[in-house]
């Protein structure tokens, strides 16, 4: 077979490990593997190249994606999808493996519905893909955030300060939730657990009166203006407050071992599913077992984290 692979959407540490596993296992099974530059943009522009085992040597520890990535909103249009379909067919490609998140899966599902074999691999730091316990890149981003929280706590305690840390996640609170638990945050504010400002300030006032030296608030991005909240906390709670927006530093860096292993497993497994003839599915991991799920059931399906939010209430 001729198997193509692309990365799409936001980059995530471990994508290169997944590419490496696709290439190495594909070649081991006797197939040819082709990379596509810059995601769906490169697919539309017919920018393919053949990958060898040597090309992916040393990529396990490298963050980002060696193939490049892009966002192509116009890919939702059928005439645009047909250009991609024709390019794949004209190149003699038999199957396409797409590494990315929800938006990337939409493109893969569209090609599947046009009759082209596609398999998805979840690569996003947000961990917002249903059908898998973890996505490639999540553990590395989480490690970066927890390290930042630990450092901010030191200076917050020194100055008797409340630190607000805004993290990525878009519509998913997993990064904030997991980081808040790991960092001992007093408050975790996410799309699933929204802000109750009056309760928050009331609790902070009580903590200040009790003599606590610091407070940590972890917030998922795009919930509200964290700098305005910090200013209000300073005025009303007794704590001096500062907001820190971690931004794109969360996406970069060498993948941690958990992401390298997960990506390697998923990449090799995706090749096996291609060889079995599966299409319109994505790879996932549940209870440490690799699985596949239909893309049509994964898109727009939120994850549930009731158990972890209950844990926060018990131990905060």
mmCIF file of N, CA and C in Angstrom, residues 23 32-35 48-56:
data_model
loop_
_atom_site.group_PDB
_atom_site.id
_atom_site.type_symbol
_atom_site.label_atom_id
_atom_site.label_comp_id
_atom_site.label_asym_id
_atom_site.label_seq_id
_atom_site.Cartn_x
_atom_site.Cartn_y
_atom_site.Cartn_z
ATOM 1 N N UNK A 23 5.735 5.703 10.046
ATOM 2 C CA UNK A 23 6.736 5.436 9.001
ATOM 3 C C UNK A 23 7.437 4.109 9.248
ATOM 4 N N UNK A 32 4.803 1.746 1.375
ATOM 5 C CA UNK A 32 5.450 3.039 1.177
ATOM 6 C C UNK A 32 4.684 4.091 1.982
ATOM 7 N N UNK A 33 5.426 4.984 2.621
ATOM 8 C CA UNK A 33 4.793 6.009 3.454
ATOM 9 C C UNK A 33 5.182 7.385 2.928
ATOM 10 N N UNK A 34 4.183 8.259 2.802
ATOM 11 C CA UNK A 34 4.401 9.601 2.281
ATOM 12 C C UNK A 34 3.958 10.635 3.304
ATOM 13 N N UNK A 35 4.761 11.662 3.463
ATOM 14 C CA UNK A 35 4.382 12.787 4.300
ATOM 15 C C UNK A 35 3.738 13.868 3.457
ATOM 16 N N UNK A 48 3.415 16.393 -1.492
ATOM 17 C CA UNK A 48 3.715 15.087 -0.923
ATOM 18 C C UNK A 48 5.216 14.804 -1.048
ATOM 19 N N UNK A 49 5.745 13.975 -0.157
ATOM 20 C CA UNK A 49 7.111 13.475 -0.327
ATOM 21 C C UNK A 49 7.229 12.126 0.379
ATOM 22 N N UNK A 50 8.056 11.252 -0.161
ATOM 23 C CA UNK A 50 8.200 9.926 0.430
ATOM 24 C C UNK A 50 9.090 9.985 1.653
ATOM 25 N N UNK A 51 8.699 9.266 2.688
ATOM 26 C CA UNK A 51 9.431 9.230 3.946
ATOM 27 C C UNK A 51 10.171 7.906 4.080
ATOM 28 N N UNK A 52 11.385 7.961 4.594
ATOM 29 C CA UNK A 52 12.179 6.765 4.868
ATOM 30 C C UNK A 52 12.403 6.650 6.372
ATOM 31 N N UNK A 53 12.884 5.511 6.798
ATOM 32 C CA UNK A 53 13.193 5.321 8.223
ATOM 33 C C UNK A 53 14.231 6.334 8.697
ATOM 34 N N UNK A 54 15.176 6.651 7.819
ATOM 35 C CA UNK A 54 16.204 7.624 8.187
ATOM 36 C C UNK A 54 15.612 9.010 8.410
ATOM 37 N N UNK A 55 14.590 9.366 7.639
ATOM 38 C CA UNK A 55 13.981 10.696 7.762
ATOM 39 C C UNK A 55 13.422 10.950 9.156
ATOM 40 N N UNK A 56 12.980 9.904 9.843
ATOM 41 C CA UNK A 56 12.360 10.085 11.154
ATOM 42 C C UNK A 56 13.307 9.717 12.293
#
